[in-house]
Amino acid sequence: MSPASILVVEDDDDLRQTLARRLSEAGYEVAMAATGPDALAAVAESVPDLVVLDVMLPGLDGIEVCRRLRADHPLLYILMLTARADELDRVVGLEVGADDYVTKPFSLQEVVARIRSALRRVRTVREQMAAAPSADDEAPIVAGGLTVDPVRREVSLDGEEVHLTVREFDLLLFLARHPDRPFTRSQLLQQIWDISYEGYDRTIDSHVQRLRAKIEADAGNPTFIRTVWGVGYKFAGEENGLRSADPG
């Protein structure tokens, strides 16, 4: 199996080289870019498995680069780098399609661990999508007008396809597989992101907001993904008549 490919987009020369060297030592194929336009050109030439993307970039900032990459590559995993004080950057980055973020200053060990976890998820997704359906495959989950197909990793709402990122789909599928059971943000981070770090609650909140914007008729008054005050979130299955559809 060929090594996973990573594009490191960072304008600080020392940090870019350090990240690239550490990721190469971890066994990944690494390319680098120092500006927003260079990042877009690199992805256009060869789509990597994962992009490490700094927010503050010359030419085109990381938020806009993320927005454009997400529009063209729904399954590309994007890990953003933000300054610790820039809460707004983290929020906006997640809202425009970043899958996760790491705040500066960070440890290289943490970044590599997060990337390793993300790439395991990406590899699993690709294997599932490439595999031929079998009799043992899980049937699609149907609730109201929403259909979640675990095998094809497809979501539709009232017959119309809904495009989700890798993490958005994983979050929706996990909640739908456990209908009417509330989960804390920490539990969801552990289940979906495979991490248990403190301070990443906003990751869950932003992904839920994005999911609601895509699958709810009224994101402000959600039907499917409900907030359980003081706890976290749940998928409202019973009131939506949740059931498993026949495959095919």
mmCIF file of C-alpha atoms in Angstrom:
data_model
loop_
_atom_site.group_PDB
_atom_site.id
_atom_site.type_symbol
_atom_site.label_atom_id
_atom_site.label_comp_id
_atom_site.label_asym_id
_atom_site.label_seq_id
_atom_site.Cartn_x
_atom_site.Cartn_y
_atom_site.Cartn_z
ATOM 1 C CA MET A 1 0.000 0.000 0.000
ATOM 2 C CA SER A 2 1.433 3.368 -1.018
ATOM 3 C CA PRO A 3 1.981 5.936 1.745
ATOM 4 C CA ALA A 4 -0.701 8.542 2.334
ATOM 5 C CA SER A 5 -0.011 11.932 0.796
ATOM 6 C CA ILE A 6 -0.133 15.180 2.769
ATOM 7 C CA LEU A 7 0.098 18.785 1.608
ATOM 8 C CA VAL A 8 1.494 21.167 4.246
ATOM 9 C CA VAL A 9 0.424 24.760 3.593
ATOM 10 C CA GLU A 10 2.279 27.160 5.892
ATOM 11 C CA ASP A 11 4.024 30.465 5.126
ATOM 12 C CA ASP A 12 6.497 30.207 8.019
ATOM 13 C CA ASP A 13 9.514 28.503 6.435
ATOM 14 C CA ASP A 14 10.834 26.934 9.627
ATOM 15 C CA LEU A 15 7.458 25.552 10.709
ATOM 16 C CA ARG A 16 6.647 24.296 7.203
ATOM 17 C CA GLN A 17 9.958 22.457 6.948
ATOM 18 C CA THR A 18 9.676 21.071 10.486
ATOM 19 C CA LEU A 19 6.160 19.747 9.896
ATOM 20 C CA ALA A 20 7.121 18.253 6.549
ATOM 21 C CA ARG A 21 10.193 16.570 8.007
ATOM 22 C CA ARG A 22 8.289 15.085 10.943
ATOM 23 C CA LEU A 23 5.485 13.797 8.702
ATOM 24 C CA SER A 24 8.016 12.303 6.301
ATOM 25 C CA GLU A 25 9.677 10.539 9.238
ATOM 26 C CA ALA A 26 6.239 9.165 10.141
ATOM 27 C CA GLY A 27 6.062 7.533 6.725
ATOM 28 C CA TYR A 28 3.923 9.970 4.748
ATOM 29 C CA GLU A 29 4.520 11.423 1.309
ATOM 30 C CA VAL A 30 4.700 15.180 1.870
ATOM 31 C CA ALA A 31 4.400 18.176 -0.450
ATOM 32 C CA MET A 32 4.586 21.825 0.622
ATOM 33 C CA ALA A 33 3.101 25.197 -0.306
ATOM 34 C CA ALA A 34 3.730 28.626 1.207
ATOM 35 C CA THR A 35 0.820 30.650 -0.181
ATOM 36 C CA GLY A 36 -2.891 30.247 -0.770
ATOM 37 C CA PRO A 37 -2.632 30.260 -4.588
ATOM 38 C CA ASP A 38 0.244 27.755 -4.451
ATOM 39 C CA ALA A 39 -1.902 25.458 -2.296
ATOM 40 C CA LEU A 40 -4.787 25.530 -4.772
ATOM 41 C CA ALA A 41 -2.403 24.877 -7.655
ATOM 42 C CA ALA A 42 -0.799 21.942 -5.827
ATOM 43 C CA VAL A 43 -4.162 20.300 -5.152
ATOM 44 C CA ALA A 44 -5.291 20.913 -8.733
ATOM 45 C CA GLU A 45 -2.196 19.083 -9.944
ATOM 46 C CA SER A 46 -2.446 16.172 -7.495
ATOM 47 C CA VAL A 47 -5.146 15.751 -4.855
ATOM 48 C CA PRO A 48 -3.564 14.636 -1.556
ATOM 49 C CA ASP A 49 -5.176 12.506 1.117
ATOM 50 C CA LEU A 50 -4.982 15.324 3.663
ATOM 51 C CA VAL A 51 -4.162 19.033 3.768
ATOM 52 C CA VAL A 52 -2.598 20.762 6.761
ATOM 53 C CA LEU A 53 -3.698 24.350 6.192
ATOM 54 C CA ASP A 54 -2.607 27.466 8.065
ATOM 55 C CA VAL A 55 -5.184 30.247 8.423
ATOM 56 C CA MET A 56 -2.797 33.165 7.889
ATOM 57 C CA LEU A 57 -1.418 32.877 4.365
ATOM 58 C CA PRO A 58 -0.216 35.419 1.790
ATOM 59 C CA GLY A 59 -2.064 35.777 -1.496
ATOM 60 C CA LEU A 60 -5.220 34.057 -0.271
ATOM 61 C CA ASP A 61 -5.981 33.272 3.353
ATOM 62 C CA GLY A 62 -6.585 29.779 4.665
ATOM 63 C CA ILE A 63 -10.305 30.336 5.157
ATOM 64 C CA GLU A 64 -10.835 31.070 1.471
ATOM 65 C CA VAL A 65 -8.505 28.244 0.437
ATOM 66 C CA CYS A 66 -10.528 25.881 2.627
ATOM 67 C CA ARG A 67 -13.781 27.104 1.120
ATOM 68 C CA ARG A 68 -12.556 26.493 -2.429
ATOM 69 C CA LEU A 69 -11.007 23.114 -1.667
ATOM 70 C CA ARG A 70 -14.163 21.919 0.050
ATOM 71 C CA ALA A 71 -16.342 22.989 -2.888
ATOM 72 C CA ASP A 72 -14.218 20.970 -5.331
ATOM 73 C CA HIS A 73 -13.222 18.033 -3.113
ATOM 74 C CA PRO A 74 -15.947 17.012 -0.615
ATOM 75 C CA LEU A 75 -13.960 14.062 0.761
ATOM 76 C CA LEU A 76 -10.593 15.818 1.122
ATOM 77 C CA TYR A 77 -9.598 15.927 4.789
ATOM 78 C CA ILE A 78 -8.593 19.439 5.892
ATOM 79 C CA LEU A 79 -6.804 20.081 9.190
ATOM 80 C CA MET A 80 -6.452 23.797 9.917
ATOM 81 C CA LEU A 81 -3.738 25.484 11.970
ATOM 82 C CA THR A 82 -4.844 28.539 13.937
ATOM 83 C CA ALA A 83 -3.363 30.851 16.550
ATOM 84 C CA ARG A 84 -4.574 30.068 20.063
ATOM 85 C CA ALA A 85 -6.183 33.499 20.436
ATOM 86 C CA ASP A 86 -8.052 33.352 17.141
ATOM 87 C CA GLU A 87 -11.291 31.652 18.230
ATOM 88 C CA LEU A 88 -13.083 33.299 15.308
ATOM 89 C CA ASP A 89 -10.659 31.712 12.838
ATOM 90 C CA ARG A 90 -11.363 28.278 14.267
ATOM 91 C CA VAL A 91 -15.112 28.770 14.137
ATOM 92 C CA VAL A 92 -15.110 30.178 10.614
ATOM 93 C CA GLY A 93 -12.698 27.487 9.435
ATOM 94 C CA LEU A 94 -15.009 24.739 10.633
ATOM 95 C CA GLU A 95 -18.033 26.473 9.168
ATOM 96 C CA VAL A 96 -16.472 26.668 5.688
ATOM 97 C CA GLY A 97 -15.549 23.004 5.688
ATOM 98 C CA ALA A 98 -12.453 22.210 7.748
ATOM 99 C CA ASP A 99 -12.669 18.769 9.339
ATOM 100 C CA ASP A 100 -10.605 19.672 12.384
ATOM 101 C CA TYR A 101 -8.146 22.223 13.703
ATOM 102 C CA VAL A 102 -5.021 22.443 15.850
ATOM 103 C CA THR A 103 -4.109 25.602 17.731
ATOM 104 C CA LYS A 104 -0.633 27.123 17.829
ATOM 105 C CA PRO A 105 1.635 26.529 19.590
ATOM 106 C CA PHE A 106 1.201 22.783 19.238
ATOM 107 C CA SER A 107 3.299 19.687 19.773
ATOM 108 C CA LEU A 108 4.419 17.781 16.707
ATOM 109 C CA GLN A 109 3.385 14.598 18.472
ATOM 110 C CA GLU A 110 -0.192 15.873 18.755
ATOM 111 C CA VAL A 111 -0.349 16.885 15.088
ATOM 112 C CA VAL A 112 0.985 13.526 13.924
ATOM 113 C CA ALA A 113 -1.484 11.711 16.189
ATOM 114 C CA ARG A 114 -4.392 13.731 14.828
ATOM 115 C CA ILE A 115 -3.281 13.139 11.245
ATOM 116 C CA ARG A 116 -2.804 9.415 11.824
ATOM 117 C CA SER A 117 -6.322 9.162 13.238
ATOM 118 C CA ALA A 118 -7.774 11.166 10.346
ATOM 119 C CA LEU A 119 -6.031 9.080 7.701
ATOM 120 C CA ARG A 120 -7.251 5.852 9.277
ATOM 121 C CA ARG A 121 -10.763 7.207 8.898
ATOM 122 C CA VAL A 122 -10.137 8.307 5.300
ATOM 123 C CA ARG A 123 -8.692 4.892 4.405
ATOM 124 C CA THR A 124 -11.684 3.126 5.942
ATOM 125 C CA VAL A 125 -14.070 5.347 4.000
ATOM 126 C CA ARG A 126 -12.348 4.615 0.709
ATOM 127 C CA GLU A 127 -12.284 0.876 1.367
ATOM 128 C CA GLN A 128 -15.986 0.898 2.197
ATOM 129 C CA MET A 129 -16.828 2.850 -0.935
ATOM 130 C CA ALA A 130 -14.709 0.565 -3.148
ATOM 131 C CA ALA A 131 -16.037 -2.705 -1.722
ATOM 132 C CA ALA A 132 -18.826 -4.539 -3.487
ATOM 133 C CA PRO A 133 -22.094 -4.701 -1.501
ATOM 134 C CA SER A 134 -22.690 -7.958 0.373
ATOM 135 C CA ALA A 135 -25.635 -9.623 2.083
ATOM 136 C CA ASP A 136 -24.178 -8.656 5.462
ATOM 137 C CA ASP A 137 -24.060 -4.937 4.703
ATOM 138 C CA GLU A 138 -25.992 -2.648 7.000
ATOM 139 C CA ALA A 139 -29.247 -1.458 5.489
ATOM 140 C CA PRO A 140 -29.854 2.265 4.969
ATOM 141 C CA ILE A 141 -31.340 4.152 7.897
ATOM 142 C CA VAL A 142 -34.549 6.022 7.110
ATOM 143 C CA ALA A 143 -36.056 8.680 9.354
ATOM 144 C CA GLY A 144 -38.713 10.999 8.018
ATOM 145 C CA GLY A 145 -37.474 12.156 4.622
ATOM 146 C CA LEU A 146 -33.838 11.487 5.537
ATOM 147 C CA THR A 147 -31.965 8.405 4.293
ATOM 148 C CA VAL A 148 -28.455 7.510 5.460
ATOM 149 C CA ASP A 149 -26.731 4.729 3.523
ATOM 150 C CA PRO A 150 -23.769 3.366 5.546
ATOM 151 C CA VAL A 151 -22.442 1.252 2.677
ATOM 152 C CA ARG A 152 -22.469 3.808 -0.112
ATOM 153 C CA ARG A 153 -21.856 6.606 2.399
ATOM 154 C CA GLU A 154 -24.636 8.593 0.810
ATOM 155 C CA VAL A 155 -27.299 10.799 2.350
ATOM 156 C CA SER A 156 -30.500 11.990 0.737
ATOM 157 C CA LEU A 157 -33.290 14.251 1.930
ATOM 158 C CA ASP A 158 -36.698 13.868 0.287
ATOM 159 C CA GLY A 159 -34.981 12.071 -2.593
ATOM 160 C CA GLU A 160 -32.327 14.759 -3.146
ATOM 161 C CA GLU A 161 -28.667 13.898 -2.526
ATOM 162 C CA VAL A 162 -26.996 15.754 0.340
ATOM 163 C CA HIS A 163 -23.233 16.269 0.095
ATOM 164 C CA LEU A 164 -21.429 15.770 3.394
ATOM 165 C CA THR A 165 -17.773 15.799 4.376
ATOM 166 C CA VAL A 166 -16.178 12.684 5.865
ATOM 167 C CA ARG A 167 -16.639 13.892 9.436
ATOM 168 C CA GLU A 168 -20.151 15.228 8.850
ATOM 169 C CA PHE A 169 -21.225 11.838 7.536
ATOM 170 C CA ASP A 170 -19.512 9.966 10.366
ATOM 171 C CA LEU A 171 -21.191 12.174 12.956
ATOM 172 C CA LEU A 172 -24.639 11.797 11.392
ATOM 173 C CA LEU A 173 -24.266 8.027 10.989
ATOM 174 C CA PHE A 174 -23.102 7.537 14.566
ATOM 175 C CA LEU A 175 -26.019 9.505 15.989
ATOM 176 C CA ALA A 176 -28.525 7.786 13.666
ATOM 177 C CA ARG A 177 -27.212 4.366 14.693
ATOM 178 C CA HIS A 178 -27.987 5.271 18.308
ATOM 179 C CA PRO A 179 -31.359 7.023 18.005
ATOM 180 C CA ASP A 180 -32.783 8.961 20.949
ATOM 181 C CA ARG A 181 -29.651 8.432 23.014
ATOM 182 C CA PRO A 182 -27.912 11.673 24.039
ATOM 183 C CA PHE A 183 -24.140 11.894 23.737
ATOM 184 C CA THR A 184 -21.809 14.415 25.316
ATOM 185 C CA ARG A 185 -19.393 16.363 23.161
ATOM 186 C CA SER A 186 -16.513 14.450 24.717
ATOM 187 C CA GLN A 187 -18.116 11.128 23.784
ATOM 188 C CA LEU A 188 -18.627 12.291 20.205
ATOM 189 C CA LEU A 189 -15.031 13.523 19.956
ATOM 190 C CA GLN A 190 -13.831 10.127 21.109
ATOM 191 C CA GLN A 191 -16.136 8.185 18.774
ATOM 192 C CA ILE A 192 -15.830 10.282 15.616
ATOM 193 C CA TRP A 193 -12.484 12.052 15.918
ATOM 194 C CA ASP A 194 -10.796 9.380 18.051
ATOM 195 C CA ILE A 195 -9.433 12.087 20.356
ATOM 196 C CA SER A 196 -10.012 13.047 23.962
ATOM 197 C CA TYR A 197 -8.328 16.435 24.149
ATOM 198 C CA GLU A 198 -9.857 19.201 26.206
ATOM 199 C CA GLY A 199 -11.020 22.357 24.492
ATOM 200 C CA TYR A 200 -12.424 20.924 21.262
ATOM 201 C CA ASP A 201 -16.118 21.248 22.074
ATOM 202 C CA ARG A 202 -16.491 23.831 19.309
ATOM 203 C CA THR A 203 -15.525 21.166 16.770
ATOM 204 C CA ILE A 204 -18.695 19.232 17.607
ATOM 205 C CA ASP A 205 -20.904 22.327 17.764
ATOM 206 C CA SER A 206 -19.733 23.579 14.370
ATOM 207 C CA HIS A 207 -20.214 20.208 12.698
ATOM 208 C CA VAL A 208 -23.705 19.930 14.142
ATOM 209 C CA GLN A 209 -24.510 23.419 12.843
ATOM 210 C CA ARG A 210 -23.266 22.491 9.379
ATOM 211 C CA LEU A 211 -25.219 19.231 9.413
ATOM 212 C CA ARG A 212 -28.383 21.028 10.428
ATOM 213 C CA ALA A 213 -27.913 23.543 7.636
ATOM 214 C CA LYS A 214 -27.814 20.649 5.156
ATOM 215 C CA ILE A 215 -30.484 18.258 6.446
ATOM 216 C CA GLU A 216 -32.959 20.342 8.433
ATOM 217 C CA ALA A 217 -35.853 22.281 6.917
ATOM 218 C CA ASP A 218 -35.326 24.822 9.691
ATOM 219 C CA ALA A 219 -31.848 24.697 11.226
ATOM 220 C CA GLY A 220 -33.045 26.880 14.089
ATOM 221 C CA ASN A 221 -35.767 24.379 14.958
ATOM 222 C CA PRO A 222 -34.165 21.024 14.108
ATOM 223 C CA THR A 223 -36.153 17.865 13.539
ATOM 224 C CA PHE A 224 -33.360 15.295 13.376
ATOM 225 C CA ILE A 225 -30.380 16.428 15.449
ATOM 226 C CA ARG A 226 -31.610 17.748 18.755
ATOM 227 C CA THR A 227 -29.727 19.571 21.483
ATOM 228 C CA VAL A 228 -30.010 17.932 24.885
ATOM 229 C CA TRP A 229 -29.364 20.843 27.211
ATOM 230 C CA GLY A 230 -26.649 20.182 29.747
ATOM 231 C CA VAL A 231 -25.589 17.019 27.933
ATOM 232 C CA GLY A 232 -24.928 17.301 24.197
ATOM 233 C CA TYR A 233 -26.793 16.004 21.141
ATOM 234 C CA LYS A 234 -29.028 13.148 20.027
ATOM 235 C CA PHE A 235 -30.717 11.929 16.859
ATOM 236 C CA ALA A 236 -34.517 12.077 17.227
ATOM 237 C CA GLY A 237 -35.399 8.663 15.856
ATOM 238 C CA GLU A 238 -38.729 7.657 17.335
ATOM 239 C CA GLU A 239 -40.622 10.797 16.388
ATOM 240 C CA ASN A 240 -39.220 10.573 12.838
ATOM 241 C CA GLY A 241 -40.259 6.939 12.447
ATOM 242 C CA LEU A 242 -36.680 5.738 12.168
ATOM 243 C CA ARG A 243 -36.315 2.391 10.479
ATOM 244 C CA SER A 244 -33.855 0.417 8.373
ATOM 245 C CA ALA A 245 -34.729 0.363 4.672
ATOM 246 C CA ASP A 246 -34.337 -2.721 2.495
ATOM 247 C CA PRO A 247 -30.963 -2.652 0.696
ATOM 248 C CA GLY A 248 -30.942 -1.683 -2.956
#
